[in-house]
């Protein structure tokens, strides 16, 4: 096993210099620190976790709560990118990650679980934020950060600006002459409420009245639900000329129904997704969508969580919004 003395010998510096460099101490210059860390990696050095735990009173393990209803797990590209962002920061700082949950665990006692596993903190990505299990964890002494849900100013959250994303997509669709615009949205969550409200406000700003039968609710990431919702919208006496989908993956179900009806997206009817996953960018034409920066969102969550863990006395909770960008694609046709 490689020791600090071995690294010091290879780097031709003192044991103390190596120790401080690996801890990121400001006493050691950046060039020396990087040199020591690089040499440690090359030599296959791994810190003694047990000793570090005793010294810092931390386990160097964070929990990640990821509940979702469709059972796709990490096949969900957006959440996978968020998790990748968290992981990149965690591993760089020497922390492990442990997943908690899977499919919905109603009122699961997350606080007791986190205490029993001695997590240093918990990142909460997707769950029922109104459940007692989540609320007990959030209001406990354990550091937490939430994704796309803000409890109050005393708890940290990182949010994708969904309202801004939907507004930008709406403006683009309306600028192309569409007035009959339908919205298939996800199940009732804070994010869904933000998106639907933004959709309605933007349409209202342009004097568009959207009938209630132009709205449909399905689960996020549910191709079958979007398939059926699309079928109902197309069967209306005045079908929409453009359909918004809750996410890009769900849009694939709608596209299948359009194909079954011999309708080509971007020619016979317009469609819009959300997330910006790689799969729909390879369609012909590519899907018009709003790309969320999942990796940056994950990194921001991780940095917030580690600030709480490592400097709790000076930490101040805040909401952090991460903007994405619209991808015009080719599935919104201009109404002449």
PDB file of C-alpha atoms in Angstrom, residues 72 75-77 184 218-231 243-261 263 265 271-289 331:
ATOM      1  CA  UNK A  72     -36.689   3.583 -15.915  1.00  0.00           C
ATOM      2  CA  UNK A  75     -31.970   5.287 -18.186  1.00  0.00           C
ATOM      3  CA  UNK A  76     -33.541   8.732 -17.693  1.00  0.00           C
ATOM      4  CA  UNK A  77     -30.883  10.775 -19.487  1.00  0.00           C
ATOM      5  CA  UNK A 184     -49.259  17.471 -22.553  1.00  0.00           C
ATOM      6  CA  UNK A 218     -49.331  12.043 -18.157  1.00  0.00           C
ATOM      7  CA  UNK A 219     -46.335  10.802 -16.205  1.00  0.00           C
ATOM      8  CA  UNK A 220     -42.947  12.228 -17.079  1.00  0.00           C
ATOM      9  CA  UNK A 221     -40.912   9.852 -19.242  1.00  0.00           C
ATOM     10  CA  UNK A 222     -44.079   7.932 -20.175  1.00  0.00           C
ATOM     11  CA  UNK A 223     -44.212   7.151 -23.894  1.00  0.00           C
ATOM     12  CA  UNK A 224     -47.465   5.184 -23.656  1.00  0.00           C
ATOM     13  CA  UNK A 225     -49.251   8.003 -21.839  1.00  0.00           C
ATOM     14  CA  UNK A 226     -48.079  10.541 -24.405  1.00  0.00           C
ATOM     15  CA  UNK A 227     -49.151   8.225 -27.230  1.00  0.00           C
ATOM     16  CA  UNK A 228     -52.709   8.057 -25.856  1.00  0.00           C
ATOM     17  CA  UNK A 229     -52.852  11.787 -25.051  1.00  0.00           C
ATOM     18  CA  UNK A 230     -51.739  12.629 -28.586  1.00  0.00           C
ATOM     19  CA  UNK A 231     -54.440  10.380 -30.020  1.00  0.00           C
ATOM     20  CA  UNK A 243     -48.211  19.949 -29.191  1.00  0.00           C
ATOM     21  CA  UNK A 244     -45.894  20.451 -26.201  1.00  0.00           C
ATOM     22  CA  UNK A 245     -44.657  17.268 -24.505  1.00  0.00           C
ATOM     23  CA  UNK A 246     -43.500  16.945 -20.862  1.00  0.00           C
ATOM     24  CA  UNK A 247     -40.045  15.706 -21.863  1.00  0.00           C
ATOM     25  CA  UNK A 248     -38.173  14.514 -24.940  1.00  0.00           C
ATOM     26  CA  UNK A 249     -38.463  10.827 -24.109  1.00  0.00           C
ATOM     27  CA  UNK A 250     -42.237  11.078 -23.613  1.00  0.00           C
ATOM     28  CA  UNK A 251     -42.411  12.891 -26.956  1.00  0.00           C
ATOM     29  CA  UNK A 252     -41.267   9.686 -28.650  1.00  0.00           C
ATOM     30  CA  UNK A 253     -44.637   8.140 -27.771  1.00  0.00           C
ATOM     31  CA  UNK A 254     -46.418  11.093 -29.334  1.00  0.00           C
ATOM     32  CA  UNK A 255     -44.253  10.815 -32.439  1.00  0.00           C
ATOM     33  CA  UNK A 256     -45.235   7.162 -32.795  1.00  0.00           C
ATOM     34  CA  UNK A 257     -48.933   8.110 -32.767  1.00  0.00           C
ATOM     35  CA  UNK A 258     -48.266  10.835 -35.337  1.00  0.00           C
ATOM     36  CA  UNK A 259     -46.520   8.285 -37.567  1.00  0.00           C
ATOM     37  CA  UNK A 260     -49.471   5.915 -37.144  1.00  0.00           C
ATOM     38  CA  UNK A 261     -51.699   8.762 -38.387  1.00  0.00           C
ATOM     39  CA  UNK A 263     -48.386  12.775 -39.950  1.00  0.00           C
ATOM     40  CA  UNK A 265     -43.508  16.215 -37.305  1.00  0.00           C
ATOM     41  CA  UNK A 271     -44.207  19.329 -31.723  1.00  0.00           C
ATOM     42  CA  UNK A 272     -41.994  20.520 -28.865  1.00  0.00           C
ATOM     43  CA  UNK A 273     -40.130  18.538 -26.189  1.00  0.00           C
ATOM     44  CA  UNK A 274     -38.138  19.389 -23.071  1.00  0.00           C
ATOM     45  CA  UNK A 275     -34.721  18.282 -21.691  1.00  0.00           C
ATOM     46  CA  UNK A 276     -32.515  18.148 -24.791  1.00  0.00           C
ATOM     47  CA  UNK A 277     -31.563  14.470 -24.700  1.00  0.00           C
ATOM     48  CA  UNK A 278     -29.148  13.089 -27.296  1.00  0.00           C
ATOM     49  CA  UNK A 279     -31.653  10.552 -28.661  1.00  0.00           C
ATOM     50  CA  UNK A 280     -34.101  13.142 -30.020  1.00  0.00           C
ATOM     51  CA  UNK A 281     -31.266  15.299 -31.369  1.00  0.00           C
ATOM     52  CA  UNK A 282     -30.523  12.445 -33.794  1.00  0.00           C
ATOM     53  CA  UNK A 283     -34.061  12.332 -35.186  1.00  0.00           C
ATOM     54  CA  UNK A 284     -34.752  13.664 -38.649  1.00  0.00           C
ATOM     55  CA  UNK A 285     -35.742  16.399 -38.230  1.00  0.00           C
ATOM     56  CA  UNK A 286     -34.239  16.935 -34.750  1.00  0.00           C
ATOM     57  CA  UNK A 287     -36.774  17.692 -32.023  1.00  0.00           C
ATOM     58  CA  UNK A 288     -37.415  21.304 -31.080  1.00  0.00           C
ATOM     59  CA  UNK A 289     -36.740  21.336 -27.342  1.00  0.00           C
ATOM     60  CA  UNK A 331     -40.217  20.027 -35.628  1.00  0.00           C
TER      61      UNK A 331
END
